[in-house]
Coordinates of C-alpha atoms and ligand atoms in Angstrom, one line a residue:
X1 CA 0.0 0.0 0.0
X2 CA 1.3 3.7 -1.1
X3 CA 1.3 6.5 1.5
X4 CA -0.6 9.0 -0.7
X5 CA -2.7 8.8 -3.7
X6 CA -3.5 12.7 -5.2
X7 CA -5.8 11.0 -7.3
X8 CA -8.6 12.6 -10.4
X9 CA -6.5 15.8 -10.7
X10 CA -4.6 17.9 -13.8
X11 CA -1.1 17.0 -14.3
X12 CA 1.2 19.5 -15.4
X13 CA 4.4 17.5 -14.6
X14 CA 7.0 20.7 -14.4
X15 CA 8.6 19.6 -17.8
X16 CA 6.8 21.7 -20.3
X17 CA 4.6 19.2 -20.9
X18 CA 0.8 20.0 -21.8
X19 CA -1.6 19.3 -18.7
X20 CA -2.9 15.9 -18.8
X21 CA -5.5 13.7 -16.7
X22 CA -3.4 11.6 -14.6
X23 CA -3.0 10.5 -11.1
X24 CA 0.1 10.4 -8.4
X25 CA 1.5 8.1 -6.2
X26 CA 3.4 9.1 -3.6
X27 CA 5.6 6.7 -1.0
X28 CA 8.8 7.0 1.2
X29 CA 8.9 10.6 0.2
X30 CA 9.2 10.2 -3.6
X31 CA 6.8 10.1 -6.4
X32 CA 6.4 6.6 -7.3
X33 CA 3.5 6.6 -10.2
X34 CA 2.3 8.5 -12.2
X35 CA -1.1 7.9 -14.7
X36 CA -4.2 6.2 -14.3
X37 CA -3.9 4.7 -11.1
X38 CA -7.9 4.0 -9.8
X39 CA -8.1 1.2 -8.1
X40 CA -4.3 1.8 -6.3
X41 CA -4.7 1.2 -2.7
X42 CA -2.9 4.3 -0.5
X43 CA -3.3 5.2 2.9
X44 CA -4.5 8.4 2.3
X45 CA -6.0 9.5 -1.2
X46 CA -6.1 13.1 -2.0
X47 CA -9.6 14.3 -4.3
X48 CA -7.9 17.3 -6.8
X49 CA -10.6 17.0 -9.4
X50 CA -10.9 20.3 -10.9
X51 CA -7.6 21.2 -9.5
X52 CA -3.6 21.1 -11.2
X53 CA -1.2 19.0 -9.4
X54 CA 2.2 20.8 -10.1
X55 CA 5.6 20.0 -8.5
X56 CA 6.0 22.4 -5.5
X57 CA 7.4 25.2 -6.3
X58 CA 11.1 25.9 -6.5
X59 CA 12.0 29.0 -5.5
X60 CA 15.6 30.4 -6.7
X61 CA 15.8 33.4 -5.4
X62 CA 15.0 34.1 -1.4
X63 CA 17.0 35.8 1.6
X64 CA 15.0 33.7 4.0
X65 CA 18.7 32.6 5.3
X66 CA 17.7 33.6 9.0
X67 CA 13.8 33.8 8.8
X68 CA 14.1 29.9 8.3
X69 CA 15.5 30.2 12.1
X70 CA 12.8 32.2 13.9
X71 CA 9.6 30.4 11.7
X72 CA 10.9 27.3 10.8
X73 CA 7.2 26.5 9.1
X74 CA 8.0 29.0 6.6
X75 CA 4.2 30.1 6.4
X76 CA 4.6 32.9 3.7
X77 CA 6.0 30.3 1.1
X78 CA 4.7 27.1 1.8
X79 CA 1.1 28.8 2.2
X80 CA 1.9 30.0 -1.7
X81 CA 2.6 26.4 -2.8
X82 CA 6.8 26.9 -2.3
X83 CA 8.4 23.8 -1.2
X84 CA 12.4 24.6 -2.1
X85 CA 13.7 27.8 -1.2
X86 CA 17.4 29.0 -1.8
X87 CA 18.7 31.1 0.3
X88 CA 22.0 33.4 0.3
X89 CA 20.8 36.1 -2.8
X90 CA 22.0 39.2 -3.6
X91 CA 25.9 38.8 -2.2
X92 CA 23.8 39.2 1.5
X93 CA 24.4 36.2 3.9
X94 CA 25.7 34.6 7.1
X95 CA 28.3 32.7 6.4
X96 CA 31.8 32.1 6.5
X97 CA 31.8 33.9 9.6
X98 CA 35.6 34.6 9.4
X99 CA 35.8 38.3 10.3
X100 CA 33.9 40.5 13.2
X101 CA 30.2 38.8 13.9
X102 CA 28.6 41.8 14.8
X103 CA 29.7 44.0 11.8
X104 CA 28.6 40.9 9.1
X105 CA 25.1 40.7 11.0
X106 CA 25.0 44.6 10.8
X107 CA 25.6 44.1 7.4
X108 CA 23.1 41.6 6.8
X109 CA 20.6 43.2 8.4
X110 CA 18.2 43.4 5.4
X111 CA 17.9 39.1 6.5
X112 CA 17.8 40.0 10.1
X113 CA 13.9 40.7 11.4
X114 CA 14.3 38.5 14.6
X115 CA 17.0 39.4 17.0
X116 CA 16.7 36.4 19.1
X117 CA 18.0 34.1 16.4
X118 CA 21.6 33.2 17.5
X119 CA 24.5 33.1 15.2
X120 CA 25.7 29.8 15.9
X121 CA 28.0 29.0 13.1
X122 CA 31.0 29.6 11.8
X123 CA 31.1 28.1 8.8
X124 CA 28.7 27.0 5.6
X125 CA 28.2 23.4 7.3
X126 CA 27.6 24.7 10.7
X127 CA 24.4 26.9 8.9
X128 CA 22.8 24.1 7.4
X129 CA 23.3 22.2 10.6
X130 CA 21.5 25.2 11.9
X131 CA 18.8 24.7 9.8
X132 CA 18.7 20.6 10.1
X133 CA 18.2 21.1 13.9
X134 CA 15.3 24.0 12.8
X135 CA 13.8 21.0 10.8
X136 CA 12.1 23.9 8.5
X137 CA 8.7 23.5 6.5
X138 CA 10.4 23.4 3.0
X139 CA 13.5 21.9 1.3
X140 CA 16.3 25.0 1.6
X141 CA 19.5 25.1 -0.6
X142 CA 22.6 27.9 0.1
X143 CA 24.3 30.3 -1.9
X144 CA 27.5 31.7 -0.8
X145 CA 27.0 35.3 -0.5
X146 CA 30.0 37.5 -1.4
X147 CA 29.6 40.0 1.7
X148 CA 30.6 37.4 4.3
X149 CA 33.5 36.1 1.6
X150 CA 34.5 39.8 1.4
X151 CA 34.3 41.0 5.2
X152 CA 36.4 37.7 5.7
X153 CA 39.1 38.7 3.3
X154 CA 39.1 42.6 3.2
X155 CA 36.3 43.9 5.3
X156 CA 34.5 46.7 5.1
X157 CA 36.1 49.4 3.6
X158 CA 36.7 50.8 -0.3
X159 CA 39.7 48.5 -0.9
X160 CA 40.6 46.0 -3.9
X161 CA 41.2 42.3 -2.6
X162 CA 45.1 41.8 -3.3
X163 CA 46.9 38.6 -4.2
X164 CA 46.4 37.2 -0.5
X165 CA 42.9 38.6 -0.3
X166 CA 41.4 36.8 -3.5
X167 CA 42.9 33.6 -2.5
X168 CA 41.4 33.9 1.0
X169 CA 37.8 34.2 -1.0
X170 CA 38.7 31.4 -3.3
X171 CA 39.9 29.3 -0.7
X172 CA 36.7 30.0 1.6
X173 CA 34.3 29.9 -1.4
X174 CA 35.6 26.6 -2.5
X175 CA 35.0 25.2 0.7
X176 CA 31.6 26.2 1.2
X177 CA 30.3 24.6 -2.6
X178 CA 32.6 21.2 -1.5
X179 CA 30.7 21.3 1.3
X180 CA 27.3 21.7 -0.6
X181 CA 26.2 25.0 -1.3
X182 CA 24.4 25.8 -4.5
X183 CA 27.1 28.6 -5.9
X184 CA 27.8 31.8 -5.0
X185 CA 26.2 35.2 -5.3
X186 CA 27.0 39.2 -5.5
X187 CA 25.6 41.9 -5.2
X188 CA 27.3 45.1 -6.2
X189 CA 25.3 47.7 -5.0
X190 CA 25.7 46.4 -1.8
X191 CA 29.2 47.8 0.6
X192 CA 31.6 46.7 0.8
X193 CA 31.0 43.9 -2.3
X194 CA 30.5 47.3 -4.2
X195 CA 34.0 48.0 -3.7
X196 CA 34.8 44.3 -5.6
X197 CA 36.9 45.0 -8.8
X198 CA 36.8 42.7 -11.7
X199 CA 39.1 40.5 -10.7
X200 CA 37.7 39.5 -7.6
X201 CA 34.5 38.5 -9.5
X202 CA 36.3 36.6 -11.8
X203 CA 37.9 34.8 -9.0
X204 CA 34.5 33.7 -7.8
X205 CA 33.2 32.7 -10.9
X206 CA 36.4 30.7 -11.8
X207 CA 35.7 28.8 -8.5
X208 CA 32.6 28.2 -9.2
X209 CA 33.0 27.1 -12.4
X210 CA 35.4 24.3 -11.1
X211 CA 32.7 23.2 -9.2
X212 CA 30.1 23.7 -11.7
X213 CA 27.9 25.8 -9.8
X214 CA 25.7 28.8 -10.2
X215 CA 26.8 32.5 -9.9
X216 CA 24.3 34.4 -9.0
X217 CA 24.4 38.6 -9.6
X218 CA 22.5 41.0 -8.5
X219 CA 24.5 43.3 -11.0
X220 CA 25.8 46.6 -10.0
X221 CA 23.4 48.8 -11.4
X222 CA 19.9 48.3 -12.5
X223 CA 18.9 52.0 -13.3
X224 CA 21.2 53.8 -16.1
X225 CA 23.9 51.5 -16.3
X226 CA 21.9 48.2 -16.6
X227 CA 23.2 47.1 -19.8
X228 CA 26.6 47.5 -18.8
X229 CA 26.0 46.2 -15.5
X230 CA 24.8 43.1 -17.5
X231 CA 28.5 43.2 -19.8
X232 CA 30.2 42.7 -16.5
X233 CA 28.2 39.3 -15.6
X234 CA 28.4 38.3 -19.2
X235 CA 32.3 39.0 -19.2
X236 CA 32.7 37.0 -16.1
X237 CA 30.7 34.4 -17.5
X238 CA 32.8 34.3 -20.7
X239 CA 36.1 34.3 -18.8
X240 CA 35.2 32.0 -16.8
X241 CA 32.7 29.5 -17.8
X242 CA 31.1 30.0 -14.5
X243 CA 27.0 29.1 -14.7
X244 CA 25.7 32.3 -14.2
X245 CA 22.1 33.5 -13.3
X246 CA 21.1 37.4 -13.5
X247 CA 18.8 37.8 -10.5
X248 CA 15.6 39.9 -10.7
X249 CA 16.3 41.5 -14.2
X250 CA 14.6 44.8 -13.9
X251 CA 14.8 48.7 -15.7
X252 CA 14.8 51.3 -12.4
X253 CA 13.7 54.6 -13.2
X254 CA 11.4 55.7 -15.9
X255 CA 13.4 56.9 -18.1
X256 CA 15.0 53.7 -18.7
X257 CA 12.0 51.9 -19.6
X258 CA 12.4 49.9 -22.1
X259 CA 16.3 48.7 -20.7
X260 CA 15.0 45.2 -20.5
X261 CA 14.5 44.3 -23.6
X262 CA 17.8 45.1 -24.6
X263 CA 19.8 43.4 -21.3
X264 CA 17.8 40.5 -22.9
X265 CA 18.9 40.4 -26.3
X266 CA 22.7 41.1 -24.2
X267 CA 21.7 37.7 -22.6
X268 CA 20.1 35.6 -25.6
X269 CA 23.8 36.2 -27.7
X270 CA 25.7 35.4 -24.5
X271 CA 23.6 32.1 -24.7
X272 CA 23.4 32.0 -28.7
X273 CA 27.5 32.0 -27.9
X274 CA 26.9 28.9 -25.5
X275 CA 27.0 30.6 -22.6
X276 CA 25.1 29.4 -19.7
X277 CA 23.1 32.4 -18.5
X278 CA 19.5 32.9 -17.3
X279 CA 17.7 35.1 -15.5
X280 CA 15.3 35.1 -12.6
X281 CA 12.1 37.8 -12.3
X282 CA 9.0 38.7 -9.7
X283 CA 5.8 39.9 -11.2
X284 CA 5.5 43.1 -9.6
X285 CA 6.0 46.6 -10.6
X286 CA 7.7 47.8 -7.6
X287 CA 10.8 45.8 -5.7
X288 CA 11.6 46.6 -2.1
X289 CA 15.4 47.0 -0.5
X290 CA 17.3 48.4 2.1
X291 CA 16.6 52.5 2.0
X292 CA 20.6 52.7 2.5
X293 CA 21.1 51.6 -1.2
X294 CA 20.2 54.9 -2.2
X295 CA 23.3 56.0 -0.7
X296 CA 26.3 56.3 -3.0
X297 CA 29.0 53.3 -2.5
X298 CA 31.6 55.9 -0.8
X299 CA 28.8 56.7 1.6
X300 CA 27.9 53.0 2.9
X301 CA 31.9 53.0 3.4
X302 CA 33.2 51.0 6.2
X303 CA 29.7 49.0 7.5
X304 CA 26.8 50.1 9.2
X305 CA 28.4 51.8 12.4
X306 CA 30.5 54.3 10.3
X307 CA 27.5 54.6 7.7
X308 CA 25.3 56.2 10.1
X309 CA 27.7 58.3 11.6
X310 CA 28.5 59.8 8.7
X311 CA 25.1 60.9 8.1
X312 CA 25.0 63.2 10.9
X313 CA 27.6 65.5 9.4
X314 CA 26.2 68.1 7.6
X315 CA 28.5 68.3 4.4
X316 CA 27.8 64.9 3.8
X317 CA 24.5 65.3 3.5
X318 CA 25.0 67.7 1.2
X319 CA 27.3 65.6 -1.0
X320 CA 24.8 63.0 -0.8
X321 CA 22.2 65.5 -2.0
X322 CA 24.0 66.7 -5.0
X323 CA 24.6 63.7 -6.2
X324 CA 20.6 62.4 -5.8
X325 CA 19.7 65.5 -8.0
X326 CA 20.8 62.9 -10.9
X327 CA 18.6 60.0 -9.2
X328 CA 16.8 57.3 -11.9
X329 CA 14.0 57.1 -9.6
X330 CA 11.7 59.6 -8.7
X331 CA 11.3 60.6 -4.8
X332 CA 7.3 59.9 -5.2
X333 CA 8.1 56.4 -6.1
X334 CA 9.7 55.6 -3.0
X335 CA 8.1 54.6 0.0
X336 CA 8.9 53.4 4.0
X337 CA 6.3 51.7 6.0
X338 CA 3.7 51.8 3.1
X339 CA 3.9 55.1 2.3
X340 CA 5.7 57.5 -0.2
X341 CA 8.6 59.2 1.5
X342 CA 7.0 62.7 -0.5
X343 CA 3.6 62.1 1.2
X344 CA 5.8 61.6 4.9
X345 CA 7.8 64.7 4.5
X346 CA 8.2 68.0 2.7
X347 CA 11.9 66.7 1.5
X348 CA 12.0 63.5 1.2
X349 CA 15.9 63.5 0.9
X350 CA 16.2 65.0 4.7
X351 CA 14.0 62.2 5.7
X352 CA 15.7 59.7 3.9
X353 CA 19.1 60.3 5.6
X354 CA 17.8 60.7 9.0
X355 CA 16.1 57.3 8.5
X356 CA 19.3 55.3 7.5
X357 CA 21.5 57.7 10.2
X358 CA 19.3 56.6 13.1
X359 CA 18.4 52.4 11.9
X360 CA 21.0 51.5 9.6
X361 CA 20.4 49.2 7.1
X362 CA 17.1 47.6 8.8
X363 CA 14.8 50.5 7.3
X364 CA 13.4 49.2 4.2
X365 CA 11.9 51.1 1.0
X366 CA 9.5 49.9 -1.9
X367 CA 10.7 51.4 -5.5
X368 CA 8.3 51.4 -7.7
X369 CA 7.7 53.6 -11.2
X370 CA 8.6 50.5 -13.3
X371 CA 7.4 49.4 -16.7
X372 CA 4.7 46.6 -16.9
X373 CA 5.8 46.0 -20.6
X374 CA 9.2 45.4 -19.3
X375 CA 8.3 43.1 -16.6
X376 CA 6.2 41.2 -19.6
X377 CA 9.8 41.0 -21.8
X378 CA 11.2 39.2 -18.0
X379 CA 8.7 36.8 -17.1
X380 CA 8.0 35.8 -21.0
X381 CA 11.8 35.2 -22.0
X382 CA 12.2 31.3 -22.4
X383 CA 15.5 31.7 -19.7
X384 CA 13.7 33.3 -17.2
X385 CA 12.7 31.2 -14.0
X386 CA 10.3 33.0 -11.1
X387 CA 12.3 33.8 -7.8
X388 CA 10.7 36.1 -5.5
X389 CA 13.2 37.9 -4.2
X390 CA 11.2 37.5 -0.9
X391 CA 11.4 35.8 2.5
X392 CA 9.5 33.3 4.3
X393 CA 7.8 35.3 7.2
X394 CA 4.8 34.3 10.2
X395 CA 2.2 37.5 10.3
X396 CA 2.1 35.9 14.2
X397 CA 6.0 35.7 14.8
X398 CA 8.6 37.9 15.4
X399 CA 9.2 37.9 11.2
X400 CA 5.1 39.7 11.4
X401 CA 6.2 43.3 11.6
X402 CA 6.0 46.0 9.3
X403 CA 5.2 46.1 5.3
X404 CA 6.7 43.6 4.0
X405 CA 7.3 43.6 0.0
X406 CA 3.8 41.6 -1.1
X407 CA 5.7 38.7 -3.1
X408 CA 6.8 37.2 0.6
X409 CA 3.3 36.2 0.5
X410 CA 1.7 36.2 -3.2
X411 CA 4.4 35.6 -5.7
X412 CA 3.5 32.6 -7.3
X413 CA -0.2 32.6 -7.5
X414 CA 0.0 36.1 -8.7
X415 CA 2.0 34.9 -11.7
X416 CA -1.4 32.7 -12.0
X417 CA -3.6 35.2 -11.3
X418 CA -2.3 38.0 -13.9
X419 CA 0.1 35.8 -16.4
X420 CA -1.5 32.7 -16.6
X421 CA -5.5 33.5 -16.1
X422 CA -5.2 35.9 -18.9
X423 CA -3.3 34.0 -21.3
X424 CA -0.2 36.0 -21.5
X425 CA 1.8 33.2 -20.5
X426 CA 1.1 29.1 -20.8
X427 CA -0.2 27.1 -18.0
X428 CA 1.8 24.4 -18.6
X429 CA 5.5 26.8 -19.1
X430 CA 4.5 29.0 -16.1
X431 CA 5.0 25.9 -14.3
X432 CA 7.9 25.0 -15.8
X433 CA 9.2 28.7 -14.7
X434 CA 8.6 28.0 -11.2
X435 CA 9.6 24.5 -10.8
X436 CA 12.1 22.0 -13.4
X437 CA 13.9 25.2 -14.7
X438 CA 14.4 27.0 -11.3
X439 CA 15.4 24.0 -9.7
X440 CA 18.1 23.5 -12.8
X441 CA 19.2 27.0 -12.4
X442 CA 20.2 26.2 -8.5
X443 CA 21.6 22.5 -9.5
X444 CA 18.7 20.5 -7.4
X445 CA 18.6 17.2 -9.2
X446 CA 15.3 15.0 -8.8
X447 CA 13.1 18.1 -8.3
X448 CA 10.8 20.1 -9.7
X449 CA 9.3 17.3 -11.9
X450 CA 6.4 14.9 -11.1
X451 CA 7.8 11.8 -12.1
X452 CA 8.4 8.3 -10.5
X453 CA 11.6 8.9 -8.2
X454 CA 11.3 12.4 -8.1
X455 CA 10.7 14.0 -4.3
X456 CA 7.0 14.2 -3.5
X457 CA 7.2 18.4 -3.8
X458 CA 3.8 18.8 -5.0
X459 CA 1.0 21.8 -5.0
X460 CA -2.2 20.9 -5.8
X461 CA -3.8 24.4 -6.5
X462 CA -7.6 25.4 -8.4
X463 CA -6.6 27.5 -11.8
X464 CA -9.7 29.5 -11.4
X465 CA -9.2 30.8 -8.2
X466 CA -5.4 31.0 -7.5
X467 CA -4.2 34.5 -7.1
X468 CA -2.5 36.7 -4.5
X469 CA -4.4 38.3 -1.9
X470 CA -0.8 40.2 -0.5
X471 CA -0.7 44.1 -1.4
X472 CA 1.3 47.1 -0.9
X473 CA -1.1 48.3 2.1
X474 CA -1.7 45.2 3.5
X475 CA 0.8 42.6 2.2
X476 CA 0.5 39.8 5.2
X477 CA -2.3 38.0 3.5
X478 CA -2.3 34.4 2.0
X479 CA -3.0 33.9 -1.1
X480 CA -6.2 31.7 -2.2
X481 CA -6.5 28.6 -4.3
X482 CA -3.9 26.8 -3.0
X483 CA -5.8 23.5 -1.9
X484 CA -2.7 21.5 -0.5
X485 CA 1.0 21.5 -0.6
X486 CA 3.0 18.5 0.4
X487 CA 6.7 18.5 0.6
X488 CA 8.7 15.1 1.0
X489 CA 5.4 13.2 0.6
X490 CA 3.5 14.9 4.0
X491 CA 1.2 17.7 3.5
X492 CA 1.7 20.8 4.9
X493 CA -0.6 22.5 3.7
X494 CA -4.1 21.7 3.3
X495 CA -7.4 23.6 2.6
X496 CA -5.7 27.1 3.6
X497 CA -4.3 25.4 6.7
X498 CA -0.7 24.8 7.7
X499 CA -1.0 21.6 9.5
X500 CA 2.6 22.1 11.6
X501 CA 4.4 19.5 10.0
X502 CA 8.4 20.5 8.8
X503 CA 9.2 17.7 6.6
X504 CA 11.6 19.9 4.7
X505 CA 15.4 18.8 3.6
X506 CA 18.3 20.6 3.9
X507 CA 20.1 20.5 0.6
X508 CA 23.6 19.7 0.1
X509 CA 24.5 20.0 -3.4
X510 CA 27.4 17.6 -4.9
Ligands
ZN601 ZN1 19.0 41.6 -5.1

């Protein structure tokens, strides 16, 4: 007898494939059947007429590194049919811990909404042993996230890594994917990776490419200097051969709508020229970051402490000013705690500064003022996979505060909801976005595919009715039409419920 049997449902298998009528079998954690299997005797069987049956979704692109540790059931993902998150985006993480703790969880502290998570590691394999002992909701992989390689080899301030420095990273870098992360990530807008010169990137990707893992970039500009921003990852890639993923490929600033479209032809030669690049993309018009990546890179110099103290000094400010005059984005498309910094104060710049001087890099912003035709040219582009760029968060834990980005909550059915509903992109390759081609991306063999031997990461979710309930105002809503999500063959979720259970995996990649 089977352990589960999701039986009279949709199939659309994560492969491409066009939906089909078939049923599932699910035992020891693994998909074991899959067709017309009436009659199949399981200990549980699971109705989904009128529902698809998916693999769970895979989601490439998270900084739910230390959220995982204060909610381990992960209620903002799993509750959106997310049963793999990968965690470590954006060059922002927590580990190696090689250099001062306190100044790398300053710097982090974008990932950091529950003080009373204790850093207990020092190293890559001490955080997922972190996690195992969390025994978290969904499956979680790890980037390594250039900050903590950095702040290990040259810390904080506006230096290029020497000889010694870029060794240090290579050396600490390899370790960490031999030890099973996913690959590696930057993010260049970010101090003190900002400071990181060519070289250095080409260092990571070389070392990544040995291990034939994913480099991840959040690039180092996404308003005017996108396209070249994208050059840089494509040269890397080229130089080194390093798998390379563009994360949340985006135009900031109106005036450079229409940017996309061209950073994606950039991409399709790199890939015409067999380079292995992709992209990953949210389906929202506004993103959300820390308010101190306004601040040009000389400002953020040094970490947090310095940061803020610098802010206090009048001709700072005013440096800072003059050089926001030339700002992509507009001040009225900026907003703290749900509303636009305009609407909060008669000079939104004064505002902005005295809100980074006084909490650092905790205060977030949503940017919005982007192009919906651009974020059609993202989500449509065969290489793009769905990442939310979000993290898994409890509305009743200490993760609940504040106004959070909406995609924490309502990424993936909104891609439902607004992409799929209205024909704009395929059922069947909208799944194939969020599952078999994410989970490529990040190197997670046997997943996101409903096949036999594949892991039982399944959502079983309505197509009428999925969408995202999550907004700007009130973003800690769950989405609806999610009817169950089982991870590891146990349901999780069912009928809007989480049921408690933390079957996920922690993921070491070979
Ligand atoms: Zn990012």
């Amino acid at each position: 007898m089977i352990d589960l049997l999701i039986s009279g449902g949709t199939l659309v298998d994560g492969t491409g494939a066009e939906p089909r009528r078939a049923d599932v079998a699910v035992e020891g954690g693994q998909v074991v059947e899959v067709g017309g299997l009436a009659g199949l005797s399981a200990v549980r069987t699971m109705d989904a007429s009128g529902h698809v049956v998916a693999p769970g979704f895979v989601d490439v692109h998270t900084h739910s590194d230390l959220t995982l540790l204060s909610g381990p059931e992960a209620q903002s993902a799993v509750r959106q049919g997310v049963t793999t998150v990968v965690v470590g985006n954006c060059g922002l993480g927590v580990t190696p811990v090689a250099a001062d703790p306190g100044a790398l969880r300053a710097a982090a502290g974008y990932l950091d909404l529950d003080p009373s998570v204790r850093w207990e590691w020092n190293d890559l394999p001490g955080y997922l042993s972190a996690l195992d002992a969390a025994r978290p909701s969904v499956n979680v992989a790890a980037l390594v996230a250039h900050t903590p390689l950095r702040a290990a080899a040259v810390g904080f301030g506006d230096r290029p890594a020497d000889a010694v420095a870029l060794d240090r990273m290579r050396g600490l870098l390899g370790d960490a994917l031999g030890a099973g992360a996913a690959g590696v990530s930057t993010g260049l807008v970010y101090a003190p990776v900002c400071y990181a010169r060519e070289d250095e990137l080409e260092a990571l990707g070389r070392t990544a490419a040995a291990h034939g893992k994913l480099f991840a970039w959040h690039v180092r500009d996404y308003a005017d200097g996108l396209l070249d921003s994208v050059r840089q990852a494509l040269r890397v890639a080229a130089a080194t051969g390093c798998r390379t993923q563009i994360s949340h490929l985006v135009a900031v600033g109106r005036r450079n709508h229409g940017s996309v479209a061209r950073a994606l032809e950039l991409i399709d030669a790199a890939r015409d020229a067999g380079l292995d690049v992709a992209l990953d993309v949210y389906p929202y018009l506004a993103g959300n970051a820390p308010l101190s990546q306004l601040l040009p890179a000389w400002a953020q110099e040094g970490g947090e402490g310095p940061m803020r103290a610098r802010l206090t000094e009048p001709d700072v400010r005013a440096r800072i000013r003059d050089e926001w005059r030339d700002m992509p984005n507009s001040w009225d498309d900026i907003a703290v705690g749900g509303r636009a910094l305009t609407e909060l104060a008669a000079d939104p710049r004064d505002l902005a500064l005295d809100l980074v001087a006084e909490h650092g890099n905790g205060v977030q912003m949503v940017a919005g003022g982007r192009s919906e035709r651009d974020l059609a040219d993202a989500l449509t582009h065969p290489a793009a996979v769905i990442g939310s760029d979000g993290q898994a968060l409890d509305p009743d834990g200490p993760t609940g505060q504040g106004t959070p980005h909406p995609r924490s909550f309502g990424c993936y059915p909104r891609l439902f909801a607004e992409y799929v509903r209205t024909g704009r992109i395929g059922l069947a390759d909208a799944v194939r976005k969020c599952t078999s081609a994410a989970a490529e991306r990040a190197g997670l063999a046997g997943r996101g595919t409903l096949r036999p031997g594949a892991a039982a990461d399944i959502v079983v979710f309505d197509p009428a009715r999925i969408a995202d309930r999550a907004t700007f105002a009130a973003p800690q809503r769950y989405p609806e039409g999610i009817r169950a999500v089982v991870v590891a063959g146990r349901a999780v979720v069912e009928d809007g419920a989480h049921g408690g259970a933390r079957p996920g995996e922690i993921l070491r990649i070979p």
